[in-house]
Coordinates of C-alpha atoms in Angstrom, one line a residue:
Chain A
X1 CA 73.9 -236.9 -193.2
X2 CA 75.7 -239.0 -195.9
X3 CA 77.5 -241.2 -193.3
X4 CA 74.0 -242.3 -191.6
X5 CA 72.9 -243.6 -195.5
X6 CA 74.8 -246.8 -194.5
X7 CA 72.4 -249.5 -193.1
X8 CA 74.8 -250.7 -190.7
X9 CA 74.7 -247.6 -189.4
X10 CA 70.8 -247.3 -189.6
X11 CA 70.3 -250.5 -187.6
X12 CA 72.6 -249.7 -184.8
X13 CA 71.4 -245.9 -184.4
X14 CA 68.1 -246.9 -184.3
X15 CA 68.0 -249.8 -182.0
X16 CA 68.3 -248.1 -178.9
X17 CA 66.4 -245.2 -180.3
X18 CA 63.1 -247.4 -180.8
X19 CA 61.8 -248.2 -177.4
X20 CA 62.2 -244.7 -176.3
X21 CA 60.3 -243.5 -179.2
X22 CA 57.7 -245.9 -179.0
X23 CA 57.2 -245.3 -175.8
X24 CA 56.7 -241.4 -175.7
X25 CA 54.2 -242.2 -178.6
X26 CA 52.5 -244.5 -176.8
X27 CA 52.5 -241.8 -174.0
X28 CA 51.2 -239.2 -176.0
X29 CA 48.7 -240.6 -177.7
X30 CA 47.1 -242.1 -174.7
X31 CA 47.4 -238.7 -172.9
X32 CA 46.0 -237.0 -176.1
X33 CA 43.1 -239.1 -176.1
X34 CA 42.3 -238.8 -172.1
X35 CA 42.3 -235.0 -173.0
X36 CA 40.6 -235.1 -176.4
X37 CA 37.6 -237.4 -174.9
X38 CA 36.9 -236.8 -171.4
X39 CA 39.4 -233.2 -170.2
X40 CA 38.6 -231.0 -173.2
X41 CA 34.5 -229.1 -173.5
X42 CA 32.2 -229.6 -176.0
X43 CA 31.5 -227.1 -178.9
X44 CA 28.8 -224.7 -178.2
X45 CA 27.3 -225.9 -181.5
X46 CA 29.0 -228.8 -182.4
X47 CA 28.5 -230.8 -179.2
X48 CA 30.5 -233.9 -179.1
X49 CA 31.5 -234.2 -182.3
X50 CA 33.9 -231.6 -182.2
X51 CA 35.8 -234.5 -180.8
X52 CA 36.1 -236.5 -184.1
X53 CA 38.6 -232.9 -184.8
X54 CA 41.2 -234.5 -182.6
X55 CA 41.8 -237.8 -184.7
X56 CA 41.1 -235.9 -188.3
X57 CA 43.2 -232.8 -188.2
X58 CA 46.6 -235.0 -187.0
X59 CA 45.2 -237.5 -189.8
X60 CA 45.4 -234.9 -192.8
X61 CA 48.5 -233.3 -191.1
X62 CA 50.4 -237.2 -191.4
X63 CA 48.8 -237.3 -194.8
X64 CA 50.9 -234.4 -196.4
X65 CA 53.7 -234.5 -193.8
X66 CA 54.2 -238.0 -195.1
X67 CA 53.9 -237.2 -198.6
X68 CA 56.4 -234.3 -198.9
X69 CA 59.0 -237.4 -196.2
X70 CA 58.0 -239.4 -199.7
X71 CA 59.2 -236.5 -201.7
X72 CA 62.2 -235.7 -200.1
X73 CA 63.6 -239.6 -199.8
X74 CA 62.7 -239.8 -203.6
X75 CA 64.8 -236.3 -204.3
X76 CA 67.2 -237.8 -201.8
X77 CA 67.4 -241.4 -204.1
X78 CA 67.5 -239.4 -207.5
X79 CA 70.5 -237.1 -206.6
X80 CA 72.8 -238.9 -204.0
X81 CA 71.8 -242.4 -204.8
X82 CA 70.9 -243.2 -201.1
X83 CA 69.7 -247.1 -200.9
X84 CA 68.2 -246.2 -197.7
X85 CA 66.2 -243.0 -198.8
X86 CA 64.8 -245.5 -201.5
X87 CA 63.8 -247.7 -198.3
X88 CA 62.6 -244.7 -196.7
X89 CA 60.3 -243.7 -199.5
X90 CA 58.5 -247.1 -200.3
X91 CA 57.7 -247.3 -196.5
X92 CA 56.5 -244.4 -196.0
X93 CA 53.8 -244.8 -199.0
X94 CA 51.8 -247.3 -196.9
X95 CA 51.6 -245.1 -194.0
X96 CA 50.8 -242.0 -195.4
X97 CA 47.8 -243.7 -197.6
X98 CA 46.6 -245.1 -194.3
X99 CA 46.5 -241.3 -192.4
X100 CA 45.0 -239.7 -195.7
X101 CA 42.1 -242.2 -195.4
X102 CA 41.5 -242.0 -192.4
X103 CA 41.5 -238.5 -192.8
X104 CA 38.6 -238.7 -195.6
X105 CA 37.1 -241.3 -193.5
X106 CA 37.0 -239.1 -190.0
X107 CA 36.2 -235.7 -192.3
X108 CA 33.1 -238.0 -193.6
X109 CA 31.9 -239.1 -189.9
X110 CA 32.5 -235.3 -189.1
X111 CA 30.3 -234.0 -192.3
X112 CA 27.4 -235.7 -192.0
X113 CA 26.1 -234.4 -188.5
X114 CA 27.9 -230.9 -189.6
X115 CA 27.2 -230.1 -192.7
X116 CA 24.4 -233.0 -193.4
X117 CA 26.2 -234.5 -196.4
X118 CA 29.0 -237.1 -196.3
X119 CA 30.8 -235.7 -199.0
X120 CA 31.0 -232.8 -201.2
X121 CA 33.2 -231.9 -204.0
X122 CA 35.2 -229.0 -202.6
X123 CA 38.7 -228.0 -203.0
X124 CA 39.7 -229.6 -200.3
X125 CA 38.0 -232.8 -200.1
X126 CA 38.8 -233.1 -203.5
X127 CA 42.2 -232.5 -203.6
X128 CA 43.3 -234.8 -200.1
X129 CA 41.3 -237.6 -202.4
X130 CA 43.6 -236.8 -205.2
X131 CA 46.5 -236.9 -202.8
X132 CA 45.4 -240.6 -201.8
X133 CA 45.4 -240.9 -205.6
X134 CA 48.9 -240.7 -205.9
X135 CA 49.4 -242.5 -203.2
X136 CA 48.0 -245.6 -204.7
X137 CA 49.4 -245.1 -207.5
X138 CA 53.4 -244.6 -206.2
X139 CA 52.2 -247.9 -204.5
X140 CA 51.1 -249.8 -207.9
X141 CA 54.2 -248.0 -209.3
X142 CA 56.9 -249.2 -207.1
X143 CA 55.7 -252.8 -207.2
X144 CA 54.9 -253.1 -211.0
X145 CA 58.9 -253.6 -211.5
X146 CA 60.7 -257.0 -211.6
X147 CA 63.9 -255.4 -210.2
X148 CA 63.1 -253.4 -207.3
X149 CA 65.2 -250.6 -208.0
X150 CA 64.0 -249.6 -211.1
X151 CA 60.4 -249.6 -209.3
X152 CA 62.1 -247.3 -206.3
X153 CA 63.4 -245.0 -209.1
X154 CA 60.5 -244.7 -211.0
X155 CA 58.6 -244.2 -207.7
X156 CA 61.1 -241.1 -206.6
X157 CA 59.9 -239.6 -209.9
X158 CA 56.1 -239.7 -209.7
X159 CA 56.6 -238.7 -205.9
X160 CA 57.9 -235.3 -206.8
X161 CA 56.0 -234.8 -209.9
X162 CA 53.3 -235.4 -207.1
X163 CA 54.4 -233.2 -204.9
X164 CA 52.7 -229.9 -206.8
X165 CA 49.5 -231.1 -205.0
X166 CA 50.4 -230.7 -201.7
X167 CA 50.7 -226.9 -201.9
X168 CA 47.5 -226.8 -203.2
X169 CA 45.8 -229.4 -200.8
X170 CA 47.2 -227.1 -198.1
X171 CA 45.9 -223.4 -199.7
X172 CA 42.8 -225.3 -201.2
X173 CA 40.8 -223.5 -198.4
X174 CA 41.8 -220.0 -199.1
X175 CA 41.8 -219.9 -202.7
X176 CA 38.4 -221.2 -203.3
X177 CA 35.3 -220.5 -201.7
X178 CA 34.9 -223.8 -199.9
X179 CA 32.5 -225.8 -197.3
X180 CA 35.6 -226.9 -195.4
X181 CA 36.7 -224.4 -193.1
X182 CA 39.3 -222.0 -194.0
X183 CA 43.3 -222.4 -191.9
X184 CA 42.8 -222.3 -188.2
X185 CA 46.0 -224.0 -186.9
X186 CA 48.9 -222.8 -188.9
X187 CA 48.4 -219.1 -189.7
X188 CA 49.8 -215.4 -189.6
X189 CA 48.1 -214.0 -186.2
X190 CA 47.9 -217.7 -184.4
X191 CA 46.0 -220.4 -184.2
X192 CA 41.9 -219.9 -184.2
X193 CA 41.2 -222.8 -181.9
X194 CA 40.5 -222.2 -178.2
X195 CA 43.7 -222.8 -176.0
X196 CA 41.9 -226.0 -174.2
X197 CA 41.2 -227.2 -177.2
X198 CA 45.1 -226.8 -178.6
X199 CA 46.6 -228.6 -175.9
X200 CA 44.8 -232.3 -177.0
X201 CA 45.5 -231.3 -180.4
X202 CA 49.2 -230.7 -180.2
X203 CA 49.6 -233.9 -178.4
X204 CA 47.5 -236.1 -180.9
X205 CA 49.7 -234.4 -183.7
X206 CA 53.0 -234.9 -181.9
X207 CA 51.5 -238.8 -181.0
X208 CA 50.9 -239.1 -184.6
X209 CA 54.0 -238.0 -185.9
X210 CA 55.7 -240.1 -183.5
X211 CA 54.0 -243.3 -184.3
X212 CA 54.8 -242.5 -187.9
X213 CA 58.3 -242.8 -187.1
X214 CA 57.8 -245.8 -185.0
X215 CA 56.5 -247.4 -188.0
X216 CA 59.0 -246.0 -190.6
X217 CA 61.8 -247.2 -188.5
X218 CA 60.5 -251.1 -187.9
X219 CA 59.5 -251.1 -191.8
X220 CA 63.2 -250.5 -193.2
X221 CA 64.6 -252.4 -190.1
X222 CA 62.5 -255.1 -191.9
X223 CA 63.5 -254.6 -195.5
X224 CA 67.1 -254.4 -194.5
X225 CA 66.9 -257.3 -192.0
X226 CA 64.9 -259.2 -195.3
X227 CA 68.1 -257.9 -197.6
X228 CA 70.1 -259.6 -195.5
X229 CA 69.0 -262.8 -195.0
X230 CA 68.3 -263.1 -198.9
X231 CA 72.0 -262.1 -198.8
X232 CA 72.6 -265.3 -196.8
X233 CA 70.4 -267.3 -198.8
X234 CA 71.9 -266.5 -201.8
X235 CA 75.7 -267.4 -200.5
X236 CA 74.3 -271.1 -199.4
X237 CA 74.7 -270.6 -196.0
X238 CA 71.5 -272.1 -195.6
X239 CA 71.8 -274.7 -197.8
X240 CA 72.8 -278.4 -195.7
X241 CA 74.0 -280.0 -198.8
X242 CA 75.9 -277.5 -200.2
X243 CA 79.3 -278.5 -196.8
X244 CA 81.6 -276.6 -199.3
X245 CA 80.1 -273.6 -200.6
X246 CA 81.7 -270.4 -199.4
X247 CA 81.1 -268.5 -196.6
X248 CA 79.1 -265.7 -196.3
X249 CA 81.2 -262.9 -196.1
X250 CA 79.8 -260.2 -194.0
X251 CA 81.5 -257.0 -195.5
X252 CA 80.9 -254.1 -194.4
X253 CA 77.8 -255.5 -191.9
X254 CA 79.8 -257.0 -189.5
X255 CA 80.0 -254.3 -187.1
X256 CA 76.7 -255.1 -186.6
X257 CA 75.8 -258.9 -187.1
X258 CA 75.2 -260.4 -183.5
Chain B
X1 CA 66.3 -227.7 -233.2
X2 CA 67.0 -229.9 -236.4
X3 CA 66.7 -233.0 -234.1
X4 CA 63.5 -231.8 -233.1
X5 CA 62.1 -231.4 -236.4
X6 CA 63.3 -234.5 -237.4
X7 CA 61.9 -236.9 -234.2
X8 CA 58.7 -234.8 -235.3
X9 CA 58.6 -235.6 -238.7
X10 CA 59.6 -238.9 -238.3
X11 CA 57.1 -239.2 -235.5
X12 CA 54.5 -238.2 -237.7
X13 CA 55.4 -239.9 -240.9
X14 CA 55.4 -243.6 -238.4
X15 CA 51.5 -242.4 -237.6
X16 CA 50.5 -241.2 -241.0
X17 CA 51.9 -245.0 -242.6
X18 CA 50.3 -246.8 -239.8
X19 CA 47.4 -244.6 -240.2
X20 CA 44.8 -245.6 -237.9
X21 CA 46.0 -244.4 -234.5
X22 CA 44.5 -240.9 -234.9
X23 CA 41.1 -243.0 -236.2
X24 CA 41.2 -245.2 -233.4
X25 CA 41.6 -242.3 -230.6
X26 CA 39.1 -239.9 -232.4
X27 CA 36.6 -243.7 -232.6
X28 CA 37.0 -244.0 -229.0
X29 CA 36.3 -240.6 -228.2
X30 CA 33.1 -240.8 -229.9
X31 CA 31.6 -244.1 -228.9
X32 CA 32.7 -243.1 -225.2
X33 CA 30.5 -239.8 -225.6
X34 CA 27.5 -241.7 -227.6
X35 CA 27.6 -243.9 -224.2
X36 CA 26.1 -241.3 -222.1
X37 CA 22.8 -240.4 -223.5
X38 CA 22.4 -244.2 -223.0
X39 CA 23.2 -244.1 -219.5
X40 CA 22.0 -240.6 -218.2
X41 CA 18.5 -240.8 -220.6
X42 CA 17.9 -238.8 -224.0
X43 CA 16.4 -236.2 -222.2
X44 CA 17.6 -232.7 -224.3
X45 CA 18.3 -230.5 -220.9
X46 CA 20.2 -233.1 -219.2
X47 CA 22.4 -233.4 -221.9
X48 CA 22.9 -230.3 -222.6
X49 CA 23.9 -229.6 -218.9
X50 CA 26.6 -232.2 -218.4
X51 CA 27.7 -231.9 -222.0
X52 CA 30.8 -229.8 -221.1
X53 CA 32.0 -232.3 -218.9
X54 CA 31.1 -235.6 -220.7
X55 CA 33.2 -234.4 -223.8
X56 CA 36.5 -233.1 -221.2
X57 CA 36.5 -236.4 -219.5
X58 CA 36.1 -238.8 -222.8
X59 CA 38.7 -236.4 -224.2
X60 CA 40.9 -237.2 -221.3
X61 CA 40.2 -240.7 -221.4
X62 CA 40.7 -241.1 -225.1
X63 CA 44.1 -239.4 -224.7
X64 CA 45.3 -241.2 -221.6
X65 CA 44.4 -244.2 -224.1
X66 CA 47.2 -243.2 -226.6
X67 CA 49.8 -242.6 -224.3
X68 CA 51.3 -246.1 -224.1
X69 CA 52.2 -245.7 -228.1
X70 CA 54.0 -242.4 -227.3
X71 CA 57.4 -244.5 -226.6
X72 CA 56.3 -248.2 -226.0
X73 CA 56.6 -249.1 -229.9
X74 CA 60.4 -247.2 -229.4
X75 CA 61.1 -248.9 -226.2
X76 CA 60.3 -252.3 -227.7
X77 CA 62.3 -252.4 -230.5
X78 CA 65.0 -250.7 -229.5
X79 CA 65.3 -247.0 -231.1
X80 CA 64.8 -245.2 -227.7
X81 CA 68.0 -246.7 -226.7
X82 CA 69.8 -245.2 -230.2
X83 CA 67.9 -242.1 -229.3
X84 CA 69.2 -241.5 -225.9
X85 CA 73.0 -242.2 -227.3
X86 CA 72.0 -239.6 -230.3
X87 CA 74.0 -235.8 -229.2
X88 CA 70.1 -234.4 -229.4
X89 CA 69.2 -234.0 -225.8
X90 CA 66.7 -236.3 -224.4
X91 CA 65.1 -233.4 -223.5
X92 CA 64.1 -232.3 -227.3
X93 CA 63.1 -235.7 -228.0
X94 CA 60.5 -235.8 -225.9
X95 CA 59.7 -232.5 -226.8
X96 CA 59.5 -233.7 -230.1
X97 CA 57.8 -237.3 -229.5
X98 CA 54.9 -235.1 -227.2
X99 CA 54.2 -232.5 -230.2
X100 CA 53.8 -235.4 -232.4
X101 CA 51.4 -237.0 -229.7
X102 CA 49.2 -233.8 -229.6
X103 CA 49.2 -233.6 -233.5
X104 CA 47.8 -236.9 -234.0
X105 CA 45.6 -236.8 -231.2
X106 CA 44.6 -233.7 -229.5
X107 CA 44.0 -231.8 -233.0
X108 CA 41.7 -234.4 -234.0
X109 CA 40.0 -234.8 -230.6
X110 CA 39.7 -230.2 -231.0
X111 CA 37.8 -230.9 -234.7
X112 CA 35.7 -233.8 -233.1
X113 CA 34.8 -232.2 -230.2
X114 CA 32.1 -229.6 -231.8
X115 CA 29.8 -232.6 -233.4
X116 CA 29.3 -234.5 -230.0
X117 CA 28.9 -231.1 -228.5
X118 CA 26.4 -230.8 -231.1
X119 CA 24.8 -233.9 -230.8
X120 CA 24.7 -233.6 -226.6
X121 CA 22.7 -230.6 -227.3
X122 CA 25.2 -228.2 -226.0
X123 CA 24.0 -224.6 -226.2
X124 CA 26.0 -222.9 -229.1
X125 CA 27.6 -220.1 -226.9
X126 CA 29.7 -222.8 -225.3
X127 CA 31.9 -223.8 -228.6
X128 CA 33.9 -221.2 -229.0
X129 CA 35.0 -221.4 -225.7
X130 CA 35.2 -225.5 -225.8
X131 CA 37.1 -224.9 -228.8
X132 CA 39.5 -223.1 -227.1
X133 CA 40.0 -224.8 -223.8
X134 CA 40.7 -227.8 -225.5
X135 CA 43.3 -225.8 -227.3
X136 CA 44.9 -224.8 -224.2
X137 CA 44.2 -228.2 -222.9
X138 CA 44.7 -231.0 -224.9
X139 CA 48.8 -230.1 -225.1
X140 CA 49.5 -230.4 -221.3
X141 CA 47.5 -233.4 -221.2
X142 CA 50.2 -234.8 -223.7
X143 CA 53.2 -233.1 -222.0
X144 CA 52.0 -234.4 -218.5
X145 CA 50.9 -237.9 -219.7
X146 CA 54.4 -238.4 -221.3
X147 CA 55.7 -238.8 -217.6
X148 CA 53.8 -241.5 -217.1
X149 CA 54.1 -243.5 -220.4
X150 CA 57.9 -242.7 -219.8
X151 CA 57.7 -243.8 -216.2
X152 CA 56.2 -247.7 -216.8
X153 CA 58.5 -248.6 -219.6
X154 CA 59.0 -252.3 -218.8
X155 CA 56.8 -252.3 -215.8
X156 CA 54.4 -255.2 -215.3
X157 CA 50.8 -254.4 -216.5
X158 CA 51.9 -251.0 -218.5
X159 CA 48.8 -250.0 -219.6
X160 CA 46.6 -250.3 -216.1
X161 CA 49.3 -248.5 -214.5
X162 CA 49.2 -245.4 -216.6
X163 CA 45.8 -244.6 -215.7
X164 CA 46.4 -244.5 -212.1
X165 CA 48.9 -242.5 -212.5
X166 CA 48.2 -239.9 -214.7
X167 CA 44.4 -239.3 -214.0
X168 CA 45.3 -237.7 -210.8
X169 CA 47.2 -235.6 -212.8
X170 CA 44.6 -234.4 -215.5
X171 CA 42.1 -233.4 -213.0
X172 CA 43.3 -230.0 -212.3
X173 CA 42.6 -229.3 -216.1
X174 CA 39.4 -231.5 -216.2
X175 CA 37.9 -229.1 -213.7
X176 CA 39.2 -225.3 -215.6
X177 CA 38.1 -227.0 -218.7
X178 CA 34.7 -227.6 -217.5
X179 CA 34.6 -224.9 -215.7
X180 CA 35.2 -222.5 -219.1
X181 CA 32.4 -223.7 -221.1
X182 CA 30.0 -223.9 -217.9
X183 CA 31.0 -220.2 -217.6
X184 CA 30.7 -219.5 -221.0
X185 CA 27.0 -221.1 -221.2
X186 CA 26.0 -219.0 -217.9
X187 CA 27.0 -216.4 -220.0
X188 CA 29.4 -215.1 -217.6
X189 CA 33.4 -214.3 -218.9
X190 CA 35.8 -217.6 -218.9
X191 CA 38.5 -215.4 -219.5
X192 CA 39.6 -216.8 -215.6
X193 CA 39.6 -219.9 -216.4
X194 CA 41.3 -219.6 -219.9
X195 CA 44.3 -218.0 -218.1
X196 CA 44.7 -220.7 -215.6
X197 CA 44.5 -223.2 -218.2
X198 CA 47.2 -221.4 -219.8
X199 CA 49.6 -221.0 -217.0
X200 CA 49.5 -225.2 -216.6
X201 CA 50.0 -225.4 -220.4
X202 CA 53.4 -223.3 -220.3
X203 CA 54.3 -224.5 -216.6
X204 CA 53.7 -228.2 -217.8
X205 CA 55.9 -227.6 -220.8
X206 CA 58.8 -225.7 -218.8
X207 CA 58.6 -228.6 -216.4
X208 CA 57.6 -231.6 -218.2
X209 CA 60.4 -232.5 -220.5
X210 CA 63.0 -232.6 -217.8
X211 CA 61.0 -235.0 -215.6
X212 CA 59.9 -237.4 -218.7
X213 CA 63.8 -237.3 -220.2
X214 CA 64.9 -238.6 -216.1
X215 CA 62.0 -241.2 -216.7
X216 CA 63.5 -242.2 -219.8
X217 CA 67.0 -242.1 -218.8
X218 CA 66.2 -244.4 -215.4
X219 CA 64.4 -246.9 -218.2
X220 CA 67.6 -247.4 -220.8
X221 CA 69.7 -247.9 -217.6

């Protein structure tokens, strides 16, 4: 594991690795929403809206998968020093806000016609808004720093500190007495949702997770790609008046520069 | 233990000299609480009904408000460095530092709480209760807030920052806090929520001191 914590490696592995990726996400996604909209049946009760289910159960599940990624990179920074779990970590923040919103947003859309209320302050709800709490705040955290390591560092901290709400976002529903339904997907005797319902839903969460990936991979291809070029910037390579500055010496990069 | 008696007294002897830190957090507290009969109506019922809550959440905000003192002044001029080079461990510093936090403001925010329950028209069977929940309360809102006034030492816009990241943080005993006194005024036990409040008070202070002693170390690097 230690030997793909160099970014030369990173960049290479995941070049080819990309399109492929992207395009079984793009796959399942589009084959998870021909079957969420149009191959799955209604509810008996809930009509058509049981369809918002399909885009707000893989939202909350990219919301903590993400968080406890966060976690792990920031664990991963703290004890081996990675500088790519650091990179890891501060992408991921952006994402997992995004799902966890989306997931508040959808669960709102889904409450009103459901339950006749856009919001209420249950366990749940209330803990997936704290979770987009921290969120924000590892965000305002890592970028409060003028050197953006001590931000990362500081960021790895609060992540795991953060990380004690995840269990209880995930057992919210069967420790209190709550509006939100109670575990249907991920329990002892197997999933409570209808087999023709599962099938959309396993590909939407699989599409999300993919795309999470997608995303995580072009966002430290970015920072390290940006790195880089400050590198060059930095050694004058750039610079048209500067005929006798030194040239930039690759190091251990140049395996991979084109 | 001699080096945590001696952070605490010194702790304490910095607040007592400068004097008005406790004033000023107990002052906030107060004019925070007088602003909600202003904004919710005088009405007697009301305010006895959110009382519980209105005092828990100006308590947390008052003692969120304190936090950046807990090591900015040491930060700043140097001693947290001396500090971390001392053979104490970190660890019993900030043991130390967080004790001397509570003392100068959680115990006073404990002896204020009582009048503005009074003057929100909280029913009397409630106090007790208050009284202790805040107890229980008011520590691991120190231990837990130290993490975050360790973790923006010589960030950009300190004091914002703190908020957001240790309000999250206080809700879980925002809610058992409340949730005691409303219990205790429904006349039902809060002995449940006691316990819970409890078992974060000694989980925060197993845990706590480890994560704000990395914070501080990652800060003197």
């Amino acid at each position: 594991m230690h030997r793909f914590a160099k970014p030369s490696v990173f960049l290479k592995l995941t070049a080819p690795i990309l399109p492929w990726l992207a395009g079984a996400t793009a796959i399942l996604i589009a084959a998870g929403l021909y079957f969420a909209l149009f191959a799955s049946p209604i509810d008996y009760q809930q009509g058509d809206t049981v369809r918002i289910m399909y885009l707000h159960v893989p939202s909350a599940w990219m919301g903590l998968f993400c968080y406890v990624g966060m976690a792990i990179c920031g664990a991963m920074s703290l004890i081996w020093k990675h500088p790519l779990a650091d990179i890891c970590a501060r992408a991921t923040a952006p994402i997992g806000a995004t799902f966890t919103a989306l997931c508040l947003i959808t669960g709102s859309l889904w409450g009103e016609p459901m339950w006749g209320t856009w919001w209420v302050w249950d366990a749940r709800l209330t803990s997936m808004l704290i979770l987009l709490f921290l969120y924000l705040g590892y965000i305002a955290l890592v970028n409060a720093f003028d050197d953006p390591d001590r931000g990362s560092k500081a960021g790895s901290a609060l992540a795991l500190v953060g990380a004690v709400n995840v269990p209880i976002v995930k057992f919210s529903v069967d420790w209190w007495n709550t509006l939100h339904q109670p575990a249907s997907i991920v329990r002892m005797d197997g999933p409570a949702v209808d087999p023709s319902m599962q099938l959309p839903l396993a590909l939407m969460i699989l599409g999300f997770t993919g795309y999470y990936f997608v995303v995580l991979i072009l966002r430290v291809r970015l920072e390290l790609n940006e790195r880089r070029i400050r590198a060059l910037h930095l050694s004058g390579m750039f610079d048209d008046n500067a005929q006798d500055a030194e040239p930039y010496d690759p190091g251990h990069n140049a395996e991979t520069s084109q | 233990m001699n080096g945590f008696t001696a952070i605490l007294r010194r702790d304490l002897q910095l607040a007592m000299r400068q004097g008005a830190d406790s004033v000023m957090v107990v002052a906030f507290f107060i004019v925070t609480t007088t602003l909600f009969p202003f904004g919710v109506g005088p009405e007697a019922n009301i305010l006895a009904r959110i009382a519980s809550g209105v005092i828990w959440v100006s308590a947390l905000l008052a003692a969120m408000l304190s936090l950046e003192r807990v090591f900015q002044t040491d930060y700043e001029d140097g001693t947290l460095e001396l500090l971390t080079l001392s053979p104490v461990s970190l660890e019993v510093v900030v043991l130390g530092k967080v004790v001397a936090h509570w003392l100068t403001t959680g115990l006073p925010l404990i002896v204020a709480a009582p009048l503005m329950a009074v003057m929100l028209n909280m029913d009397t069977d409630g106090f007790v209760v208050l009284m202790i929940a805040m107890l229980l309360g008011t520590p691991a809102l120190s231990l837990i807030g130290a993490i975050g006034a360790a973790l923006i030492l010589g960030a950009r816009r300190g004091g914002v920052l703190v908020s957001l990241l240790v309000l999250p943080l206080y809700i879980p005993i925002l809610i058992f806090g409340a949730g005691a006194v409303e219990a205790a005024l429904l006349g039902m036990s809060a002995t449940a929520q006691l316990q819970i409040m409890g078992a974060i008070l000694l989980l925060a202070l197993a845990a706590t001191p480890f994560a704000t002693a990395h914070a501080l170390r990652q800060a003197m690097e």
